[in-house]
Short mmCIF file of C-alpha atoms and ligand atoms in Angstrom, two decimals:
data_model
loop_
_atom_site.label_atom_id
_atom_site.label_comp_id
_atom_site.label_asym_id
_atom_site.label_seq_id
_atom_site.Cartn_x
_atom_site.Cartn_y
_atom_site.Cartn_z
CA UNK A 1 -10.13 17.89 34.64
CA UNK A 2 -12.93 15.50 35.83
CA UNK A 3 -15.62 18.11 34.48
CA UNK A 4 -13.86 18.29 31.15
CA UNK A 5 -13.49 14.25 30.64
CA UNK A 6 -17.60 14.22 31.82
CA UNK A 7 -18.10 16.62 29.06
CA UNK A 8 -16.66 14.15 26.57
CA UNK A 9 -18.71 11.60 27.30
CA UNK A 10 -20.60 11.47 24.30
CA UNK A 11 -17.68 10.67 22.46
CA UNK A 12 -18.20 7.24 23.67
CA UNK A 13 -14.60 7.04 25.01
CA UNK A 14 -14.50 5.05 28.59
CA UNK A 15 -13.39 7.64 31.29
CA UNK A 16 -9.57 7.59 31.47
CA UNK A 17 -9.02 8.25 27.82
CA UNK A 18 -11.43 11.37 28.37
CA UNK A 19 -9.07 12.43 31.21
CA UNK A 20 -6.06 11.73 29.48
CA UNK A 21 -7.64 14.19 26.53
CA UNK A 22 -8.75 16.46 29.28
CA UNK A 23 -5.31 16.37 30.96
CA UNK A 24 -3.35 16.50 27.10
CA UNK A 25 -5.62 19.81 26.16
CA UNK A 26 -4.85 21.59 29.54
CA UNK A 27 -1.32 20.86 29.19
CA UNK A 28 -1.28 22.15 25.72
CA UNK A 29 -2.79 25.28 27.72
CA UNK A 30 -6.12 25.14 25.79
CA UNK A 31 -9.15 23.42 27.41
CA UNK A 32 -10.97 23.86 24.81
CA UNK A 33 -8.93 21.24 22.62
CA UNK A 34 -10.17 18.02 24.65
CA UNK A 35 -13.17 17.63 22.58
CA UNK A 36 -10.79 17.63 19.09
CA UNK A 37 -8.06 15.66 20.96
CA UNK A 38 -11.20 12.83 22.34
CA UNK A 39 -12.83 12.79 18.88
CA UNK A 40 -9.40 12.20 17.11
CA UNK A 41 -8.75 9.49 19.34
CA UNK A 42 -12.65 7.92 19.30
CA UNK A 43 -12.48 8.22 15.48
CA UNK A 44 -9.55 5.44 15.69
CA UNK A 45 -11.84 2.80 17.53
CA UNK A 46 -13.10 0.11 15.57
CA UNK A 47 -16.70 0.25 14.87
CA UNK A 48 -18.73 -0.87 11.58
CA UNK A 49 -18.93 1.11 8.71
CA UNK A 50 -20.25 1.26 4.87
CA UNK A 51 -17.79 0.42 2.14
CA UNK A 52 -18.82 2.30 -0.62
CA UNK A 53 -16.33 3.14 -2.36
CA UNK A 54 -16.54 0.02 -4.76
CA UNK A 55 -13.56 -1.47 -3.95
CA UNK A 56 -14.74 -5.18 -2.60
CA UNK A 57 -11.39 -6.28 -0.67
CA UNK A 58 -10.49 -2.76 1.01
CA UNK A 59 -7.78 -3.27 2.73
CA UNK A 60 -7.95 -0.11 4.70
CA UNK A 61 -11.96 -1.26 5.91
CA UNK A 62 -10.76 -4.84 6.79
CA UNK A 63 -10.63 -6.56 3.26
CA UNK A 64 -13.78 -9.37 2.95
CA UNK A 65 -16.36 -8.08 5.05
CA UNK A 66 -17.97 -10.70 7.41
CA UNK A 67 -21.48 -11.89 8.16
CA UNK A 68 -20.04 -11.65 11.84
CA UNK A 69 -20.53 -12.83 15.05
CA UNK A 70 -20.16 -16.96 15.31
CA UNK A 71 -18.14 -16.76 18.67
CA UNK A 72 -19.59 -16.51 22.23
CA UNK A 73 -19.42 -17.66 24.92
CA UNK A 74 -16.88 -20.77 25.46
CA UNK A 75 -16.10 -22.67 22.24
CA UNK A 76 -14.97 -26.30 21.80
CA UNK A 77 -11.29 -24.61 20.46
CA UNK A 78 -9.10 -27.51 21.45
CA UNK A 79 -11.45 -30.19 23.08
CA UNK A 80 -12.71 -32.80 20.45
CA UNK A 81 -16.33 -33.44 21.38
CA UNK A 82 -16.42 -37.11 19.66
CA UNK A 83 -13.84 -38.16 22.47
CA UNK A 84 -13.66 -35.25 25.25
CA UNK A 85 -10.27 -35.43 24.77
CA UNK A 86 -7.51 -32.83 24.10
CA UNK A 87 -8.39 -32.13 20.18
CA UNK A 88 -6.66 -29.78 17.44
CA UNK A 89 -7.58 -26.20 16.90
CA UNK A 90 -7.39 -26.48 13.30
CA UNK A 91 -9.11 -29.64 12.84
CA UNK A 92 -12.02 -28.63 11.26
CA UNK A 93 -10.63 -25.85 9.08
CA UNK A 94 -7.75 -28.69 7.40
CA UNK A 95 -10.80 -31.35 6.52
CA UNK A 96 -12.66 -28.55 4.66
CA UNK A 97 -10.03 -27.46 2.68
CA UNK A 98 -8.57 -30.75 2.35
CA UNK A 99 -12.36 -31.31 0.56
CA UNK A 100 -12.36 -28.05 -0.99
CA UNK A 101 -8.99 -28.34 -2.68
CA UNK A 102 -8.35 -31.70 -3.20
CA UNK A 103 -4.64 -30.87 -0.70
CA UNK A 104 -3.55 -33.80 1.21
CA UNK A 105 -3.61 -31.70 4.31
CA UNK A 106 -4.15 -28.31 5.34
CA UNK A 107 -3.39 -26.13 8.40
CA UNK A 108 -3.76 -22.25 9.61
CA UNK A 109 -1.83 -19.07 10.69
CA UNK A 110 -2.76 -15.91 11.26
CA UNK A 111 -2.20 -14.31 7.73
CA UNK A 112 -0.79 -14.71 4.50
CA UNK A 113 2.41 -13.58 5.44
CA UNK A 114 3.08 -15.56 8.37
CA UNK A 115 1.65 -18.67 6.22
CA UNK A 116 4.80 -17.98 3.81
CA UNK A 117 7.24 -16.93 6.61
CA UNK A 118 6.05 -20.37 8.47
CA UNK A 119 6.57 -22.63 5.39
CA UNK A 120 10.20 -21.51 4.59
CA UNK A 121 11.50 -21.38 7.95
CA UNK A 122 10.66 -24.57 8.19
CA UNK A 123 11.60 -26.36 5.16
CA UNK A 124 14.16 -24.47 3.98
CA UNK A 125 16.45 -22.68 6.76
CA UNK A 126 20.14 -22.36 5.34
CA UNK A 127 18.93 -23.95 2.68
CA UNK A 128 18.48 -22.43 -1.10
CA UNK A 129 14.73 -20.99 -2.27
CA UNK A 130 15.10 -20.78 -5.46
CA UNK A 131 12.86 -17.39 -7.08
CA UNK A 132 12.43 -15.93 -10.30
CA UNK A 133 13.69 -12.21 -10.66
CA UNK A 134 10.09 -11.24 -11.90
CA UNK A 135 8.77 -12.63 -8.63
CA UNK A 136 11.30 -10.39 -5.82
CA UNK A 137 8.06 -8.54 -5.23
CA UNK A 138 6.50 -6.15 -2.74
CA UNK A 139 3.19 -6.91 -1.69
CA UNK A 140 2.33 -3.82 -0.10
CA UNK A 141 1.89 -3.40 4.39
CA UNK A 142 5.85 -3.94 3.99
CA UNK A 143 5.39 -7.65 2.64
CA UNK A 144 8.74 -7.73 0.35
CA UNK A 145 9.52 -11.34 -0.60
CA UNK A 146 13.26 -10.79 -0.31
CA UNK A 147 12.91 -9.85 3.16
CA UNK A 148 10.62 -12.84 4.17
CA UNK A 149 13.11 -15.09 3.11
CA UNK A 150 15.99 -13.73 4.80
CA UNK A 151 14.12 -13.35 8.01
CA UNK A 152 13.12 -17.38 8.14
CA UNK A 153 16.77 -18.11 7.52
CA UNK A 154 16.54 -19.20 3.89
CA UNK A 155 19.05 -18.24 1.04
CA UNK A 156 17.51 -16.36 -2.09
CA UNK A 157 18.53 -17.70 -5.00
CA UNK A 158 17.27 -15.21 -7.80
CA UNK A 159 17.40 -16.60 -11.23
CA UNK A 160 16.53 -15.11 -14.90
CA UNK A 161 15.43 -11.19 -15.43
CA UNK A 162 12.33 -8.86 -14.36
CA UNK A 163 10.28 -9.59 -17.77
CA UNK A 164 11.55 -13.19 -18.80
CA UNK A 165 12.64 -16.33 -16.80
CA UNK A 166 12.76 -19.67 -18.43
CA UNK A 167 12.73 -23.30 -17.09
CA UNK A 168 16.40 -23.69 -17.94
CA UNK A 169 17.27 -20.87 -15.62
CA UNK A 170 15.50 -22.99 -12.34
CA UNK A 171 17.68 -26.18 -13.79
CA UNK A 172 21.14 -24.44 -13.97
CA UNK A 173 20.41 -22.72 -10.68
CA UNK A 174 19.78 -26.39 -9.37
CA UNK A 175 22.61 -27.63 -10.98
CA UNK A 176 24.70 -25.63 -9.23
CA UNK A 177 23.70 -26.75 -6.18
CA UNK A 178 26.20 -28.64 -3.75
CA UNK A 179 24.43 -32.26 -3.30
CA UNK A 180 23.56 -31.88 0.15
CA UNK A 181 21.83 -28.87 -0.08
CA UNK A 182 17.77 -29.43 0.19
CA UNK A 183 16.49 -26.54 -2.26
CA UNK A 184 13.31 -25.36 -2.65
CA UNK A 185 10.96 -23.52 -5.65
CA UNK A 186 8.82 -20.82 -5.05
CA UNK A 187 6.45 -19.18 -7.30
CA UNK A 188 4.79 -15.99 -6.11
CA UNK A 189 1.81 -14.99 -7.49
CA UNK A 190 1.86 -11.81 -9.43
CA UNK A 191 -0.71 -10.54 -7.07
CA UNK A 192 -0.86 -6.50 -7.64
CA UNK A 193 0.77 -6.09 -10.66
CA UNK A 194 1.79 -7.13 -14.31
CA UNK A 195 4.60 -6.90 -16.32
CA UNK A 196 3.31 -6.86 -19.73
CA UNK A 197 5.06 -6.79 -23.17
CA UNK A 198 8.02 -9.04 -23.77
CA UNK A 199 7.75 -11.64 -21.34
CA UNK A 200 7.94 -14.89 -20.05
CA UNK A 201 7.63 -17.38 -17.16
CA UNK A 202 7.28 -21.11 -15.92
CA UNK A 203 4.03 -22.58 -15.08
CA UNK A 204 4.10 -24.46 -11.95
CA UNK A 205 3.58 -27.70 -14.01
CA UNK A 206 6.92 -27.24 -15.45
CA UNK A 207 8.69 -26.10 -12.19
CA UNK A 208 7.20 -29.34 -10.78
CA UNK A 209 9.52 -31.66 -13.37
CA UNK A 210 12.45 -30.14 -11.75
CA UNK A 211 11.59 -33.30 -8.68
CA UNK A 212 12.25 -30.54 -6.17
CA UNK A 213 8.77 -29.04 -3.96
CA UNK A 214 7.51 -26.13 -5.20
CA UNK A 215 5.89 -23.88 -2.78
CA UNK A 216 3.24 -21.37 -4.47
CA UNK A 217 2.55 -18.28 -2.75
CA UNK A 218 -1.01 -17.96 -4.41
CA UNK A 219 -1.82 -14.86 -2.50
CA UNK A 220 -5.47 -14.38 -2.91
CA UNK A 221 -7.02 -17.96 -2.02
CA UNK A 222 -9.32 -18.79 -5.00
CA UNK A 223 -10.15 -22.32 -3.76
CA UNK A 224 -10.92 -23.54 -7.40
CA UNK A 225 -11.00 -22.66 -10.61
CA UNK A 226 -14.27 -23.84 -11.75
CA UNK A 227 -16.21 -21.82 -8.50
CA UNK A 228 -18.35 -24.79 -7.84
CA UNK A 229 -20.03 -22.49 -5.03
CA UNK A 230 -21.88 -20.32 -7.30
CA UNK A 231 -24.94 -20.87 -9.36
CA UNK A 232 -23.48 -19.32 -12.27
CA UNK A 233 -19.77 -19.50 -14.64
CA UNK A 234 -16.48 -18.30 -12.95
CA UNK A 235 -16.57 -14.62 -13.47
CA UNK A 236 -15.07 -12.88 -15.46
CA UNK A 237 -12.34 -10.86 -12.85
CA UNK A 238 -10.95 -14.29 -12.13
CA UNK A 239 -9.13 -14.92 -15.67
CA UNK A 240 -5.42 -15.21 -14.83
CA UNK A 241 -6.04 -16.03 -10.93
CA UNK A 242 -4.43 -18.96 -10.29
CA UNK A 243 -6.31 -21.41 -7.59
CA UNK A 244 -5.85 -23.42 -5.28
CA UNK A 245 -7.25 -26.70 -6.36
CA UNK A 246 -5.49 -26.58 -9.98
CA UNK A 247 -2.15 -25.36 -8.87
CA UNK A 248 -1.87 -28.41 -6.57
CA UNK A 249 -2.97 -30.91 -9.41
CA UNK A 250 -0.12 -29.15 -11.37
CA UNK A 251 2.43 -30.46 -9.01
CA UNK A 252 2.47 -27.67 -5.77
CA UNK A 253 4.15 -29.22 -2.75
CA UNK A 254 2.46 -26.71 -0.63
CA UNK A 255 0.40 -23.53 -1.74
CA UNK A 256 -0.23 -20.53 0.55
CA UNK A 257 -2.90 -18.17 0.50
CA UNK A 258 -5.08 -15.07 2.27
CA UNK A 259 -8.26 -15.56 3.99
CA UNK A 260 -9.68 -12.60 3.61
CA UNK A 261 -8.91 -11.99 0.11
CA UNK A 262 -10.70 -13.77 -2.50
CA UNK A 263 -12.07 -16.56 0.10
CA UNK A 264 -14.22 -13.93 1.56
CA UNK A 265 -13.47 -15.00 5.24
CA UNK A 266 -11.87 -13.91 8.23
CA UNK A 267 -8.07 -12.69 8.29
CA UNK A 268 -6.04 -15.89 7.84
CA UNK A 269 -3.14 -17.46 6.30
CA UNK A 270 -3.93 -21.11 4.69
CA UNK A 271 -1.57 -23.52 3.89
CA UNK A 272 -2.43 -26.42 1.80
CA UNK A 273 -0.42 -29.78 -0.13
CA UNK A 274 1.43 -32.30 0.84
CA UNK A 275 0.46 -34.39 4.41
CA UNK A 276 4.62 -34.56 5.31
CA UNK A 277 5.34 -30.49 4.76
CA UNK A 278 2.47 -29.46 6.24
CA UNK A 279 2.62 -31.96 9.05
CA UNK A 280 6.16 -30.60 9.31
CA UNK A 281 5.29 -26.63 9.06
CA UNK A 282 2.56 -27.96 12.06
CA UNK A 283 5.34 -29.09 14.47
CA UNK A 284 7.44 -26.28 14.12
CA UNK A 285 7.39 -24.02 17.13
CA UNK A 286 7.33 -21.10 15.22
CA UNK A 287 3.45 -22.60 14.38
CA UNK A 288 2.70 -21.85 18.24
CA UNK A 289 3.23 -18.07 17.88
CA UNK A 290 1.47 -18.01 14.47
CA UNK A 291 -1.79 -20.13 15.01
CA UNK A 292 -4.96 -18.39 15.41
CA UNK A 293 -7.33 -17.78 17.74
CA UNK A 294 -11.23 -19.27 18.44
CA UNK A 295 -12.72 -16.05 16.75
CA UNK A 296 -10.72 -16.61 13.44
CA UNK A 297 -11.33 -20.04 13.44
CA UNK A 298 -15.27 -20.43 13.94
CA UNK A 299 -15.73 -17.28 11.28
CA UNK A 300 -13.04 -19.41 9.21
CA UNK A 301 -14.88 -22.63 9.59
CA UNK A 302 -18.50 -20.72 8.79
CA UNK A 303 -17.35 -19.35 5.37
CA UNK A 304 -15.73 -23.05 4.45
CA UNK A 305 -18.87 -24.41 5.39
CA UNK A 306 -20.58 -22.61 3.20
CA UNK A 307 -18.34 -23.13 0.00
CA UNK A 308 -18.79 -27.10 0.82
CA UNK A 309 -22.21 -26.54 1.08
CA UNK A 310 -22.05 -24.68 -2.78
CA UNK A 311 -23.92 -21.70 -0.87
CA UNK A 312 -21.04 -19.18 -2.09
CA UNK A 313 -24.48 -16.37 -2.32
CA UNK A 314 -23.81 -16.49 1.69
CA UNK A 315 -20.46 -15.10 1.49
CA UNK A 316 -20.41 -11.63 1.15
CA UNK A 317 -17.37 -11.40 -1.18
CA UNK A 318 -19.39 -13.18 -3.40
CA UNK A 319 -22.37 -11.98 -3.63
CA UNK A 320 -21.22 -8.57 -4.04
CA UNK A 321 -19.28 -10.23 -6.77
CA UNK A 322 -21.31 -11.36 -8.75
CA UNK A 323 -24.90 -9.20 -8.29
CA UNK A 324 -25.52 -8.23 -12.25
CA UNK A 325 -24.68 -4.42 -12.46
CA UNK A 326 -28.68 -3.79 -13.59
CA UNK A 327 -29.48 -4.52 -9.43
CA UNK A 328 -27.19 -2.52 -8.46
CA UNK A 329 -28.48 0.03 -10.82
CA UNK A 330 -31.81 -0.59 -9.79
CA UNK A 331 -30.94 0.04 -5.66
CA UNK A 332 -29.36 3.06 -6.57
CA UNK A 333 -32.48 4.44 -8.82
CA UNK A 334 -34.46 4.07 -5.77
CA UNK A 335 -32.21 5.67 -3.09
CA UNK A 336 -31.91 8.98 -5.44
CA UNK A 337 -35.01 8.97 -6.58
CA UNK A 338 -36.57 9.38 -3.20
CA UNK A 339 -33.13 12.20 -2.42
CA UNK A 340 -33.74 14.16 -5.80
CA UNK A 341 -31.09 16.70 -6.87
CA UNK A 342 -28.01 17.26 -6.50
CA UNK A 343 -27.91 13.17 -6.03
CA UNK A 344 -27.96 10.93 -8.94
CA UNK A 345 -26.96 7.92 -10.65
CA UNK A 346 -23.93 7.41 -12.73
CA UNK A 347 -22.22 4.05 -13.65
CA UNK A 348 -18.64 2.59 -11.73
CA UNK A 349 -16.08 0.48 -12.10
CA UNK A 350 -15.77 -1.34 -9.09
CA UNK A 351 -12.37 -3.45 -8.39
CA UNK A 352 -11.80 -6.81 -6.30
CA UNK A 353 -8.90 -4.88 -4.48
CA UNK A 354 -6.58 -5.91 -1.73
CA UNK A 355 -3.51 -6.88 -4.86
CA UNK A 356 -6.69 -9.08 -6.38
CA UNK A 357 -7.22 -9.42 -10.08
CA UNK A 358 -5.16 -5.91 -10.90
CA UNK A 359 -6.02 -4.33 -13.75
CA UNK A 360 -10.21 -6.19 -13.70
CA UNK A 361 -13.28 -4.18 -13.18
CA UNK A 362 -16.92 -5.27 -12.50
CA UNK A 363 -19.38 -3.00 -13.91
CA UNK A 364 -21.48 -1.39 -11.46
CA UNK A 365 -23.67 1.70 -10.54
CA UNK A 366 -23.19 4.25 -7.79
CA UNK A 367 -24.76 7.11 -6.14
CA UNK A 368 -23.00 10.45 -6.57
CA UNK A 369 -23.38 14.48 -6.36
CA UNK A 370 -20.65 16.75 -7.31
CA UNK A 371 -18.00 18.00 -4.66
CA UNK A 372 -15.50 16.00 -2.40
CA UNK A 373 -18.09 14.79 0.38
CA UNK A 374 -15.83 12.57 1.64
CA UNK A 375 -15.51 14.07 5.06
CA UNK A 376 -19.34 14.53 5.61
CA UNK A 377 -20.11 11.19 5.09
CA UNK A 378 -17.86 9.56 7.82
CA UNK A 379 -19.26 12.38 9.73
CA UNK A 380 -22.17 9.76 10.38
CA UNK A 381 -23.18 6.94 12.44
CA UNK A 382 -22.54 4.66 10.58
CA UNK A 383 -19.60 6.04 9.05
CA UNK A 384 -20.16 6.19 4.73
CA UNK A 385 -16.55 5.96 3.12
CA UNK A 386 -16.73 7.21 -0.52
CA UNK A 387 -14.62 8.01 -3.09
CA UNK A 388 -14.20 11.28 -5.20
CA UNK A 389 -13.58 10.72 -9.13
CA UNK A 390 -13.29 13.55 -11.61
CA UNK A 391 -14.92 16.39 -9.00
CA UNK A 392 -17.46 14.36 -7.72
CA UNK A 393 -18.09 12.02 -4.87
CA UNK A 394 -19.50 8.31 -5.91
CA UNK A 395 -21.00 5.65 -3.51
CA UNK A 396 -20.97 2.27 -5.08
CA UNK A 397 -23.22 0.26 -4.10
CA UNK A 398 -21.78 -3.01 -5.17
CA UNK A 399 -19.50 -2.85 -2.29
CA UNK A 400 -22.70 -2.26 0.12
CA UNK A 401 -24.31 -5.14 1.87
CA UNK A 402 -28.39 -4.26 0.54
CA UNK A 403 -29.01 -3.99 4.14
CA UNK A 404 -27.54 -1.23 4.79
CA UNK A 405 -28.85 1.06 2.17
CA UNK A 406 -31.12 3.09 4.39
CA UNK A 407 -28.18 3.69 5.68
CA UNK A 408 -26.23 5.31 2.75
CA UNK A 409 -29.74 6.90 2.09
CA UNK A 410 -29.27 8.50 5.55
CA UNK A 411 -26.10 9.78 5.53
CA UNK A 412 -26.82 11.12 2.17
CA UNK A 413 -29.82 13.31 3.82
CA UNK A 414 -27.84 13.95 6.29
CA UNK A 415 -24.95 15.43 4.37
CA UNK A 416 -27.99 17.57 2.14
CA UNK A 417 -29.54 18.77 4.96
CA UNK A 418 -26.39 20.57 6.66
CA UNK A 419 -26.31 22.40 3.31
CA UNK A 420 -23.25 23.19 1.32
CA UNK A 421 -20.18 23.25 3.39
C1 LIG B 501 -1.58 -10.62 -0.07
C2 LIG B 501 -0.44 -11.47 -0.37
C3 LIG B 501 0.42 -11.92 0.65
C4 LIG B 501 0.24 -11.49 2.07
O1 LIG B 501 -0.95 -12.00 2.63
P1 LIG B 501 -1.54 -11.31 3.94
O2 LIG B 501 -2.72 -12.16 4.27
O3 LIG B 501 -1.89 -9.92 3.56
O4 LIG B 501 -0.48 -11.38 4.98
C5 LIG B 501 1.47 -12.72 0.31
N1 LIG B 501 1.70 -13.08 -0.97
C6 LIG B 501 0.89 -12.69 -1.97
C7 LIG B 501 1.21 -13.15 -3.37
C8 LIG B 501 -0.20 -11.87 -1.72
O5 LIG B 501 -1.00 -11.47 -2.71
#
């Protein structure tokens, strides 16, 4: 057994899982599986690898893909240097985006979900959340809205139809209300989907003359409208994305929101509005099992920083963004002209992803060769993830941090040199 788990060791598994594949294969009365049992497992470790498939916010590859690395060592998480006393984690984090979205207050969970689960269950337990039928969504990883509510104790109220829900249908619903009850709107955003055709729904501005909160589940965290952290106009893949900053001027109690979706940072769920509610969603206990840790927070912090600073270019999300398709063009021209046949150039459609801006594509250029070489190119260190449209395989580059196109260049070779498989 020993000899077999020594054999593995350039799987780069530590020791015991190479026994336990050694031990698993002789069981299964074949020795010779342990190397296909150890690789299986190896090939579930985390490790860095090349998004090119042209899909910005993959949700499978970890969404917005990071700079990386602010934390090590100790880290000044809860000790406030001004007064070396006992200070808040999310200090920091609520004054930027206080700044950055003009909210009263701000604090932080671990995700999007638990940002909406958090607010609910604690402003609304037994008590009505009022939602339109068009809005009873599923936001994919299991994320139904229904569900949510009835796990932090509130009471769905559904009101109007799938396609059309008017203002009046929020004030009857209210109007039906005992007196004592303590109801609550909630918008979701319409994050990865549309219902087209004959439709209709209430802005927040008019849900906010109701004088009840409205909560807005924004989903994908655009801070602001008017991108004031790039050099150039919003782009064009953020028409109908509503943002943080202008739903709260519309009237929002509270918005939630993803940190790794359009904000480009770390996996996070923000909650921004009014100082009371989120002072109240703060002293909740349920907050305590949500918050997030050191690591989230300092890479959090970072990519704040550099939205106040208006140096949006540093966030990754961003610049892939919002490189013009001709450079994109242009790195790809010189990756395949130094490869030759059977790799070439073609032009792709690259999406935002992760339920982001459905339906809007950024023009962009990718690397491709006929076949499904899928397989082949994770077969490399680093791993390349493609993907395969109309019989052949494309690598987008807009999804591809420039520094890493030696690598793609690599794996490409790599895959050409084995020959056709
Ligand atoms: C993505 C999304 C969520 C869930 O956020 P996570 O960070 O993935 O937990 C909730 N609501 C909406 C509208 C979303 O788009």
């Amino acid at each position: 057994m020993d000899a077999i788990a020594r054999s593995l060791a350039d799987t780069g598994l530590p020791h015991p899982l190479r026994v336990s594949a050694a031990r698993a294969a002789v069981c299964a009365g074949d020795a010779a599986l342990a190397r296909q049992i150890a690789e299986k497992t190896a090939g579930q470790f985390l490790r860095p690898v090349i998004n090119a498939t042209g899909t910005l916010l993959h949700t499978n590859l970890g969404r917005a893909q990071l700079e990386g690395g602010a934390c090590r060592g100790a880290v000044n998480l809860e000790l406030d240097l001004a007064t070396g006393r006992r200070g808040l984690r999310t200090s920091s984090v609520s004054k930027l985006l206080c700044s950055l979205t003009g909210a009263e207050a701000a604090t932080v969970v671990n995700n999007g979900a638990a940002a909406l689960l958090l607010v609910l269950a604690t402003l609304a337990p037994g008590q009505p959340v009022i939602v339109s039928r068009g809005e009873l969504v599923e936001i994919g990883g299991g994320f139904r809205i229904p569900e949510v509510l009835a796990t932090s104790g509130a009471r769905l109220v559904e009101v109007g139809t799938t396609n059309k829900t008017r203002l009046a249908d929020y004030a009857e619903a209210l109007g039906g209300l005992a007196p004592e009850t303590r109801p609550l709107l909630l918008k979701v955003h319409q994050s990865n989907y549309r219902i087209v055709g004959f439709t209709q729904s209430v802005t927040t501005a008019e849900l906010a003359t109701l004088g009840v909160p409205v909560v807005v589940d924004l989903g994908s965290g655009l801070l602001d409208a008017g991108t004031p952290w790039l050099r150039s106009a919003p782009p064009r893949f953020l028409a109908g994305e509503p943002a943080a900053r202008q739903t709260l001027v519309q009237g929002a109690a509270l918005v939630t929101f993803s940190g790794d979706k359009l904000l480009g940072g770390p996996q996070a769920g923000l909650i921004a509005g009014s100082a009371d509610l989120v002072s109240r969603c703060s002293r909740n206990p349920l907050f305590r099992a949500l918050r997030p840790g050191g690591l989230v927070l300092s890479e959090l912090q970072a990519t704040l920083v550099a939205y106040a600073e208006r140096r949006g270019h540093e966030i990754p999300f961003w610049q892939m963004a919002t490189t013009p398709a001709g450079e994109i063009r242009e790195r790809a021209e010189a990756i395949a002209g130094r490869l030759g046949p059977p790799v070439s150039v073609c032009g792709s459609l690259a999406a935002v992803g992760a339920g982001s801006s459905p339906g809007m594509e950024i023009e962009s250029a990718a690397l491709c060769l006929p076949g499904d070489h899928r397989i082949g190119l994770i077969d490399h260190e680093p791993p390349v993830v493609a993907r395969v449209q109309e019989g052949r395989t494309l690598l987008d580059l807009r999804s591809v941090s420039p520094g890493d196109d030696g690598a793609v260049e690599s794996a490409l070779k790599h895959l050409l040199s084995r020959g056709p498989t």
